Coordinates of C-alpha atoms in Angstrom, one line a residue:
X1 CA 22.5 4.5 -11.3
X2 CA 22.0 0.5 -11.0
X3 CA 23.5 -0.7 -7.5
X4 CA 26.4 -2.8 -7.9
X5 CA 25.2 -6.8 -8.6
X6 CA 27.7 -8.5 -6.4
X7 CA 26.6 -12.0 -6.6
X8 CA 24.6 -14.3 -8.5
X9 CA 22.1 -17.1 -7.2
X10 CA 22.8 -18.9 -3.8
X11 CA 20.7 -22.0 -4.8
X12 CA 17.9 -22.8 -6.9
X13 CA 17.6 -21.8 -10.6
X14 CA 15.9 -18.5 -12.4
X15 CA 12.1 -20.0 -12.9
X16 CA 12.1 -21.7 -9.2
X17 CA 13.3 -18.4 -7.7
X18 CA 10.4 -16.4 -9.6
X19 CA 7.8 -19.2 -9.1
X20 CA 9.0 -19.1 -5.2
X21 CA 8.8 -15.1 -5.1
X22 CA 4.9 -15.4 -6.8
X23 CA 4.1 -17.8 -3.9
X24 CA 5.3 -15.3 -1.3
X25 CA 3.8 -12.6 -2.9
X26 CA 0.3 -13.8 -3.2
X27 CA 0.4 -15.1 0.5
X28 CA 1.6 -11.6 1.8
X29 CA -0.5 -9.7 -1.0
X30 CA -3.9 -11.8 0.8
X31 CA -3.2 -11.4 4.4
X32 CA -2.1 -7.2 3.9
X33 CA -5.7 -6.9 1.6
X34 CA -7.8 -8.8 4.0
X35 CA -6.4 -7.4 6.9
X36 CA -4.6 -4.4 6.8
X37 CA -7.5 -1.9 5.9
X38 CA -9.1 -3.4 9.0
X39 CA -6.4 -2.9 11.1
X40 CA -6.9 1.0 10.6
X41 CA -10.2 1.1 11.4
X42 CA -9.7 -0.8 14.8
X43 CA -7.4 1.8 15.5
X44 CA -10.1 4.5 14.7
X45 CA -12.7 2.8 16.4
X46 CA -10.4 2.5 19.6
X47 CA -9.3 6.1 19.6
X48 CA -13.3 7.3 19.1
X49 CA -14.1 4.4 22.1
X50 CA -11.7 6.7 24.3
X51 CA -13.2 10.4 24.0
X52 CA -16.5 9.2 21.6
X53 CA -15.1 12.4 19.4
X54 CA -15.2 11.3 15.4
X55 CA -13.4 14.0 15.0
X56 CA -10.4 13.4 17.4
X57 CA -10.4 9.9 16.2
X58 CA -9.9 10.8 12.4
X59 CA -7.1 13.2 13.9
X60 CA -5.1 10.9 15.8
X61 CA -5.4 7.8 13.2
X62 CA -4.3 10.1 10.6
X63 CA -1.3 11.4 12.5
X64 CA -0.3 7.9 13.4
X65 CA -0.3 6.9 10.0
X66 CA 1.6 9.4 9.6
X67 CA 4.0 8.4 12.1
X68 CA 4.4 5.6 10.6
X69 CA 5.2 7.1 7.4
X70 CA 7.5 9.4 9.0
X71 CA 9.1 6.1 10.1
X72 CA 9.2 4.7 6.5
X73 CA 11.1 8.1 4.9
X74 CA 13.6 8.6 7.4
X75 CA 14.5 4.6 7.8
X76 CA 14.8 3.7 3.9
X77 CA 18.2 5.1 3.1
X78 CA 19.3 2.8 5.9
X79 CA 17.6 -0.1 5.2
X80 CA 18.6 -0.3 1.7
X81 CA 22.1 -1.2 3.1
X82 CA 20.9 -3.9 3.9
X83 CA 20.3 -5.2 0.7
X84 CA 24.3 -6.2 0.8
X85 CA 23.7 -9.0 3.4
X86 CA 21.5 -10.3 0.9
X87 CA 17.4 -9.9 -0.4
X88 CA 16.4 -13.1 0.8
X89 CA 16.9 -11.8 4.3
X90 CA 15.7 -7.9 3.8
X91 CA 12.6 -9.6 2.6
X92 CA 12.0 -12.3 5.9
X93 CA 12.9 -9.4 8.1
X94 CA 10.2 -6.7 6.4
X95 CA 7.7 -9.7 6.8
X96 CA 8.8 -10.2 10.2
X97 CA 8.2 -6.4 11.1
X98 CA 4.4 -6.4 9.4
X99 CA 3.2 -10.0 11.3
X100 CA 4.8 -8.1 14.5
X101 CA 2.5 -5.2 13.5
X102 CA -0.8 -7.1 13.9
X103 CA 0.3 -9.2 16.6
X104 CA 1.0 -6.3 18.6
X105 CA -2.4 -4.3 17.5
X106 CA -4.2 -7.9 17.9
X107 CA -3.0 -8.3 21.7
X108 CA -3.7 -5.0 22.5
X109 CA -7.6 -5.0 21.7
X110 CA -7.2 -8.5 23.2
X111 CA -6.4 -6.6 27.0
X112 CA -3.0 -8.1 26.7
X113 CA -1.9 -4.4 28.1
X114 CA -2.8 -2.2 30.7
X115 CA -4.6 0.4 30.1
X116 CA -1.6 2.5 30.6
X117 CA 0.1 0.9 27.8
X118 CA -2.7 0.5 25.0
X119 CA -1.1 3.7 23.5
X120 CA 2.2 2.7 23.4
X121 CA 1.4 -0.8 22.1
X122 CA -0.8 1.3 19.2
X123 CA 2.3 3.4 18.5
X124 CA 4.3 0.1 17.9
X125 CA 1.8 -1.2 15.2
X126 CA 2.8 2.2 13.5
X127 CA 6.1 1.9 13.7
X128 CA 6.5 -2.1 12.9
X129 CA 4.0 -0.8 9.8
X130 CA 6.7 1.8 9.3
X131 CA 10.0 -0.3 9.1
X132 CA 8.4 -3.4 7.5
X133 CA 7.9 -0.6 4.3
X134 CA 11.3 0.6 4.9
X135 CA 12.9 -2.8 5.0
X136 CA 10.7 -5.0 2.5
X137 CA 12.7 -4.7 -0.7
X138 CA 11.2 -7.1 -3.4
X139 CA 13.5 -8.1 -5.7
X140 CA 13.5 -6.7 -9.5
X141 CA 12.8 -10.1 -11.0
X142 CA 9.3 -9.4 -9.5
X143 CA 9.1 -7.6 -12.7
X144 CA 9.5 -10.7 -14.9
X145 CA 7.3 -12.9 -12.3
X146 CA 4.2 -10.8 -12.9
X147 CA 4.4 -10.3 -17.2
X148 CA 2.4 -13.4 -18.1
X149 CA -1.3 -12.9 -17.3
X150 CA -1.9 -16.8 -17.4
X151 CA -5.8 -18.5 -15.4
X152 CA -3.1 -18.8 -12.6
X153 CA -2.2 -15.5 -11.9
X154 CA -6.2 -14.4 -12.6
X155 CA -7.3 -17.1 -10.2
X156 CA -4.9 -15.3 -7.7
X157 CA -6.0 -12.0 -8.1
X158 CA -9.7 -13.4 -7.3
X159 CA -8.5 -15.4 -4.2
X160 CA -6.7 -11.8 -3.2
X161 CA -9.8 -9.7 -4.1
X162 CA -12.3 -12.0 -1.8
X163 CA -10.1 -11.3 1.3
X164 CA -11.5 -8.0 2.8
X165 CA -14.9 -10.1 2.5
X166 CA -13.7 -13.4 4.1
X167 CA -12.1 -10.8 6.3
X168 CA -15.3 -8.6 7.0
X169 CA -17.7 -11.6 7.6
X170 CA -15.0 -13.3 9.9
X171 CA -14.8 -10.1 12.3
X172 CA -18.4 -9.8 12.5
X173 CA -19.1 -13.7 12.9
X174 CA -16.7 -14.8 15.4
X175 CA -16.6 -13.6 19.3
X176 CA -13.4 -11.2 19.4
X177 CA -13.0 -11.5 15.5
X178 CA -11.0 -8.2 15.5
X179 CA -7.9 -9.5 17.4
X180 CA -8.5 -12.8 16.1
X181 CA -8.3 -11.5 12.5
X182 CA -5.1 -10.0 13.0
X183 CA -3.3 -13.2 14.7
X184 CA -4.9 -14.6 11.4
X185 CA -3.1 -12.3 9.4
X186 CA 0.4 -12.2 10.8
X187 CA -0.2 -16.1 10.5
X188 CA -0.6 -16.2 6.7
X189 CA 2.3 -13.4 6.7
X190 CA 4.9 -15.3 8.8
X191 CA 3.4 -18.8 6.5
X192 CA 4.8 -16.5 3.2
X193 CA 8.6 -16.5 4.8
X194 CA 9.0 -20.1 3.6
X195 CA 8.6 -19.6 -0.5
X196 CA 11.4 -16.8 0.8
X197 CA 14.0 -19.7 1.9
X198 CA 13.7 -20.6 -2.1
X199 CA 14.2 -17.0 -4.1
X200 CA 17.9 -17.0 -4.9
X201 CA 19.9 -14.8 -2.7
X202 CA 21.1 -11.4 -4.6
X203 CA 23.6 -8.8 -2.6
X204 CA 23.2 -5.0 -4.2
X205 CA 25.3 -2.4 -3.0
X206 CA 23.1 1.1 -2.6
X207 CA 25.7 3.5 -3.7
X208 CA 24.5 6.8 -1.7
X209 CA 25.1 7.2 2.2
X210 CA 22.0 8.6 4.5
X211 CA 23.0 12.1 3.7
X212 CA 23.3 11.7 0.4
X213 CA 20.1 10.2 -0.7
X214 CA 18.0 13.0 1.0
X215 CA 19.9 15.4 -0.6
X216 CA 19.2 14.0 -4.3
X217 CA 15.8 14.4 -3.7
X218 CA 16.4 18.1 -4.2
X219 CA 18.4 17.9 -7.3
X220 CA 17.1 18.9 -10.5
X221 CA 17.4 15.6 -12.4
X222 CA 15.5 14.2 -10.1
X223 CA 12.9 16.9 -9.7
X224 CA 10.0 14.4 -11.9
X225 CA 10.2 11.6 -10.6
X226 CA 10.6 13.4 -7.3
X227 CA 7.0 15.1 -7.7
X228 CA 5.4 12.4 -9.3
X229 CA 6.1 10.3 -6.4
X230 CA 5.0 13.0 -4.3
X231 CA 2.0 13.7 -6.0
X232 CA 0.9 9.7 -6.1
X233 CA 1.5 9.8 -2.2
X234 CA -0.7 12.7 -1.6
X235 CA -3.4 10.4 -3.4
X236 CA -2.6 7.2 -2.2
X237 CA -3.1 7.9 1.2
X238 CA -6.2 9.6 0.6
X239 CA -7.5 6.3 -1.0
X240 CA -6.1 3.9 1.5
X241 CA -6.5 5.4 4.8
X242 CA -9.1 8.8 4.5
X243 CA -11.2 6.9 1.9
X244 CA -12.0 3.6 4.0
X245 CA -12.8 5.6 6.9
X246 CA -15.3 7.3 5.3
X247 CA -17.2 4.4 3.8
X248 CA -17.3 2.7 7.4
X249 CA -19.6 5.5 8.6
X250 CA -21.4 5.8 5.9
X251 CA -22.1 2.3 5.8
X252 CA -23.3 2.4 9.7
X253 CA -19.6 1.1 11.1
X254 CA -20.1 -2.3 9.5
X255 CA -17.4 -4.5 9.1
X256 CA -18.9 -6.7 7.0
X257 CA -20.5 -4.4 4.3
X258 CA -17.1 -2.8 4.2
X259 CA -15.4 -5.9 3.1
X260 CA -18.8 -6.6 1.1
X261 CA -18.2 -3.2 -0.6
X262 CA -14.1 -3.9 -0.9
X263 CA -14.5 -7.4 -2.7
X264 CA -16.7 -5.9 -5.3
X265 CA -15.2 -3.5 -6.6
X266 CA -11.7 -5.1 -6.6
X267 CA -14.1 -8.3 -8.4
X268 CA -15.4 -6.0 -11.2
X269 CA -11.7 -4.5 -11.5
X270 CA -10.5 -7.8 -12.4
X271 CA -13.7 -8.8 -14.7
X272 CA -14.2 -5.4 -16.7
X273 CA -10.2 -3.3 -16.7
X274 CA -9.0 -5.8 -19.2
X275 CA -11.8 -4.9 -21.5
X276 CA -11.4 -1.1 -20.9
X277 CA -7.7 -1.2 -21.9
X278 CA -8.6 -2.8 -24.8
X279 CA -11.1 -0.3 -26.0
X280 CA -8.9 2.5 -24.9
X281 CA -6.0 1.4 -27.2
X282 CA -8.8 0.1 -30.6
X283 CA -9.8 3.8 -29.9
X284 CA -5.8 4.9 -30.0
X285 CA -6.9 6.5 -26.8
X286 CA -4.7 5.5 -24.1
X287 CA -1.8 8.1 -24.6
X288 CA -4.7 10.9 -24.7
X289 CA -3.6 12.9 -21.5
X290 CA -7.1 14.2 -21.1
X291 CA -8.8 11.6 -20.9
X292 CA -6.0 10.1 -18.7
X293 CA -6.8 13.0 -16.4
X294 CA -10.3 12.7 -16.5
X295 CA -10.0 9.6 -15.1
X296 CA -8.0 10.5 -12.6
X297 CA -9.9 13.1 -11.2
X298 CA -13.7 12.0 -11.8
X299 CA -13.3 9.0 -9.2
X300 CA -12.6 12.1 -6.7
X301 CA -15.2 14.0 -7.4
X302 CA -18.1 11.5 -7.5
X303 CA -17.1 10.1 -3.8
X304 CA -18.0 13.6 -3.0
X305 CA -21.2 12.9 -3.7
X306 CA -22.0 9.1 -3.1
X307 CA -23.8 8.3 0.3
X308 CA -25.3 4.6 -0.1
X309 CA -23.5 1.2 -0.7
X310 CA -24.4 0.4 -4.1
X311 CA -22.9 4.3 -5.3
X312 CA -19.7 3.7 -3.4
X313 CA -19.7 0.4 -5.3
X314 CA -19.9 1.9 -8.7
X315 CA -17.7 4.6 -7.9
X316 CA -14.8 2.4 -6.5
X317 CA -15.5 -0.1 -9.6
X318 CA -15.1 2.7 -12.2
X319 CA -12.1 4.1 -10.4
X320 CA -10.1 1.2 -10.1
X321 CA -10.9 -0.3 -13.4
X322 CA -10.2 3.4 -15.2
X323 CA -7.4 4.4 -13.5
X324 CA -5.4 1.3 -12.2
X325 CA -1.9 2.3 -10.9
X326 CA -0.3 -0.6 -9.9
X327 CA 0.1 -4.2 -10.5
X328 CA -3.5 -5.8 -9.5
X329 CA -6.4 -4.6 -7.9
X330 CA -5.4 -4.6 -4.3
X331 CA -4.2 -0.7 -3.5
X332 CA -4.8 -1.7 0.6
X333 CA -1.6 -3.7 -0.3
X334 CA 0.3 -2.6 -3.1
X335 CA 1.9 0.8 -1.2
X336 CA 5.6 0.2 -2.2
X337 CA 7.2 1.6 -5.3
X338 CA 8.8 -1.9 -6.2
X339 CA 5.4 -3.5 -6.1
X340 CA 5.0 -2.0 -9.5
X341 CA 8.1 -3.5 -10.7
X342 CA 10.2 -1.2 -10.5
X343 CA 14.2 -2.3 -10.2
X344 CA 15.4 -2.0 -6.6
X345 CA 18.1 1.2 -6.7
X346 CA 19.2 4.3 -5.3
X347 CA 16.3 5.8 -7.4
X348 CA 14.1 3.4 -6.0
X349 CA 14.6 4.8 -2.7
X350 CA 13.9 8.1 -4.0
X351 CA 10.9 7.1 -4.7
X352 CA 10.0 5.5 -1.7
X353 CA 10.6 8.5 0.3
X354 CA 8.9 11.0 -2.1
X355 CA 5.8 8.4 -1.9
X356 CA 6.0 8.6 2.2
X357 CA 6.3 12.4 2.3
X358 CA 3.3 13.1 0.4
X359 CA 1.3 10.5 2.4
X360 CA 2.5 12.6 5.7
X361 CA 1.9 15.8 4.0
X362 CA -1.9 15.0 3.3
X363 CA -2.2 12.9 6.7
X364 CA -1.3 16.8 8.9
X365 CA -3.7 18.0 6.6
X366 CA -6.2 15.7 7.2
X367 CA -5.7 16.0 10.9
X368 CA -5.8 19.7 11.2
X369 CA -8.9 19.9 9.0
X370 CA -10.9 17.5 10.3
X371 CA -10.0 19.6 13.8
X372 CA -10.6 22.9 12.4
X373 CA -13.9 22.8 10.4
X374 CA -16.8 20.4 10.4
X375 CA -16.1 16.5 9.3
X376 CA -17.8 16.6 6.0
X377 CA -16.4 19.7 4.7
X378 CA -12.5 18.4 5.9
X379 CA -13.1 15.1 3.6
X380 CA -14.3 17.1 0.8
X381 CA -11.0 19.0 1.3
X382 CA -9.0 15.7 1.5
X383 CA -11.0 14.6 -1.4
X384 CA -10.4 17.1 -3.6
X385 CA -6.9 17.5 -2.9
X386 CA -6.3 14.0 -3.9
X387 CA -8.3 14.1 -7.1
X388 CA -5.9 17.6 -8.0
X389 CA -3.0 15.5 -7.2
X390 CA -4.1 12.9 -9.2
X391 CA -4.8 14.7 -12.1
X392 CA -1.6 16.8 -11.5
X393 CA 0.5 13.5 -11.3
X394 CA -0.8 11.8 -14.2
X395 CA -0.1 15.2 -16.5
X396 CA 3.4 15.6 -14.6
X397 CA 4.1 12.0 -16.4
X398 CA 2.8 13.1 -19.9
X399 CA 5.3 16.5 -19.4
X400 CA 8.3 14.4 -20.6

């Protein structure tokens, strides 16, 4: 069900709202892909710093991501109450809660904190991560601001895929470049409030109380898109945590060949999935479910096996030109259903929570494997679970 449209624009007409929204968007989109992958591996690198354990480190980054996915699930059915006082203010508060995020993280590897608080102040980034995903509902003309694939929105996309490099090269360059990255960051995300002030004001009502939206998960009706969600979760957290982790040590914990690496592949993505789709569908092969699944699952299976730079290129390149999910090339930012376009609704929500449950469910199991057998056998398993669900989600979609 739709929720309720209870009042129109508050200023400014349909174009300047969407144009407004873009502008947002692509500053939020460029700080979150130049910075937010980063901010993960700070957090590994301060937890390994503590006990010099990898193991222990990829534990306890895991389970705070999962924290703060714990903290996206059980939040959304609240926040999405909000979305009566209006989405120009759900929107400035979620970016409020993600500049918070880094500023916190950025003062604590700054010594801002005691050593006594260092953990607690790490736990905040989590949980600011956690409620600025639970809280940042885009509005659903964000599906008719992205349809037009003009120079403009291509020339954005490259801006957004160079940021993990201008990011990478920064941190390496500058004397404490890790904090000052993420003051950068919240910076560019706190600069994107003001396109907000011009996106017309629209007040939904979400029709289902806390209760009630947990317990629709478990209703029939909602059983696919439930497990699809679920399923996408599993893998998306594989590729956006597990995944970056592992390319840092096996490019010798180097900030700037990961960000080297990052703006690559996310560079070919843009140059070479236009002409894929366009072979796929002069083939009539883009409704083929095998081949759908096959590249779903082949991405998984060669990072198994790649060990140098140039292979983890290729592989990412192929995977996200092949297999592209969500609007652009950025999956370090794009983590919300909406991001895709979807309509903001009860539905949505579902969505949302299915997405944060299989990111939690594949974080425990992360942890406890890398815990309970050796490092390299544990990302296999992660590895191969999130190719399975990958290939499981894309025929779940097919099924109907």
């Amino acid at each position: 069900m739709r929720a309720q449209f209870l009042r129109g624009p508050f200023f400014g007409d349909s174009l300047q709202s969407m144009r407004s929204l873009a502008l947002h968007r692509f500053f939020l989109r460029f700080a979150l892909a130049g910075v937010h992958i980063f901010a993960w591996i700070f957090v590994f690198q301060y937890f390994y710093f503590v006990e010099s354990d990898i193991a222990n480190a990829l534990a306890r980054t895991a389970l705070l991501y999962a924290l703060s996915q714990t903290v996206h699930c059980l939040a959304t059915p609240f926040t999405a109450r909000f979305l009566l006082v209006g989405t120009r203010r759900v929107l400035i508060f979620g970016v409020l809660f993600a500049a918070t995020a880094f500023v916190s993280l950025g003062a604590t590897f700054e010594g801002f904190w005691s050593t006594a608080y260092i953990g607690a102040a790490i736990a905040v980034y989590a949980i600011s991560i956690g409620l600025y995903r639970a809280i940042y509902w885009i509005p659903y003309e964000v599906e008719a601001s992205v349809q037009r694939r003009t120079h403009i929105s291509i020339f954005k996309e490259i801006l957004i895929a160079l940021a993990p490099l201008v990011a990478g090269l920064f941190i390496v360059s500058v004397e404490e470049g890790p904090a000052l990255i993420l003051y950068i960051g919240a910076g560019i995300i706190l600069l994107s409030t003001i396109p907000i002030l011009y996106v017309r004001d629209i007040h939904e009502r979400f029709l289902w109380n806390y209760r009630e939206t947990f317990v629709r998960i478990f209703h029939i009706e909602n059983r696919h898109m439930v497990v699809e969600s679920f399923l996408e979760g599993i893998s998306g957290a594989a590729l956006i945590l597990f995944w970056p982790l592992t390319v840092f040590l096996i490019v010798g914990w180097s900030y700037g060949m990961l960000g080297i690496i990052l703006s690559l592949t996310f560079l070919v993505a843009i140059l070479m999935r236009g002409v894929v789709r366009r072979l796929l569908r002069r083939l009539h092969l883009t409704k083929s479910v095998f081949l759908n699944m096959v590249f779903a699952i082949t991405p998984w299976l060669f990072r198994l096996v790649v060990a140098t730079p140039i292979g983890i290129m290729l592989v990412d390149s192929y995977s996200y030109t092949t297999t592209p999910r969500r609007l652009g090339v950025d999956p370090f930012s794009f983590e919300q259903t909406a991001d895709g376009g979807s309509y903001v609704d009860e539905y949505t929500a579902l969505k949302e929570i299915s997405l944060a449950l299989g990111r939690i469910v594949i974080c425990l199991l992360g942890a406890a494997a890398v815990l309970l057998i050796s490092i390299p056998a544990a990302l296999v398993s992660i590895f191969l679970v999130a190719g399975l669900s990958t290939a499981a989600g894309v025929f779940w979609s097919r099924s109907v």
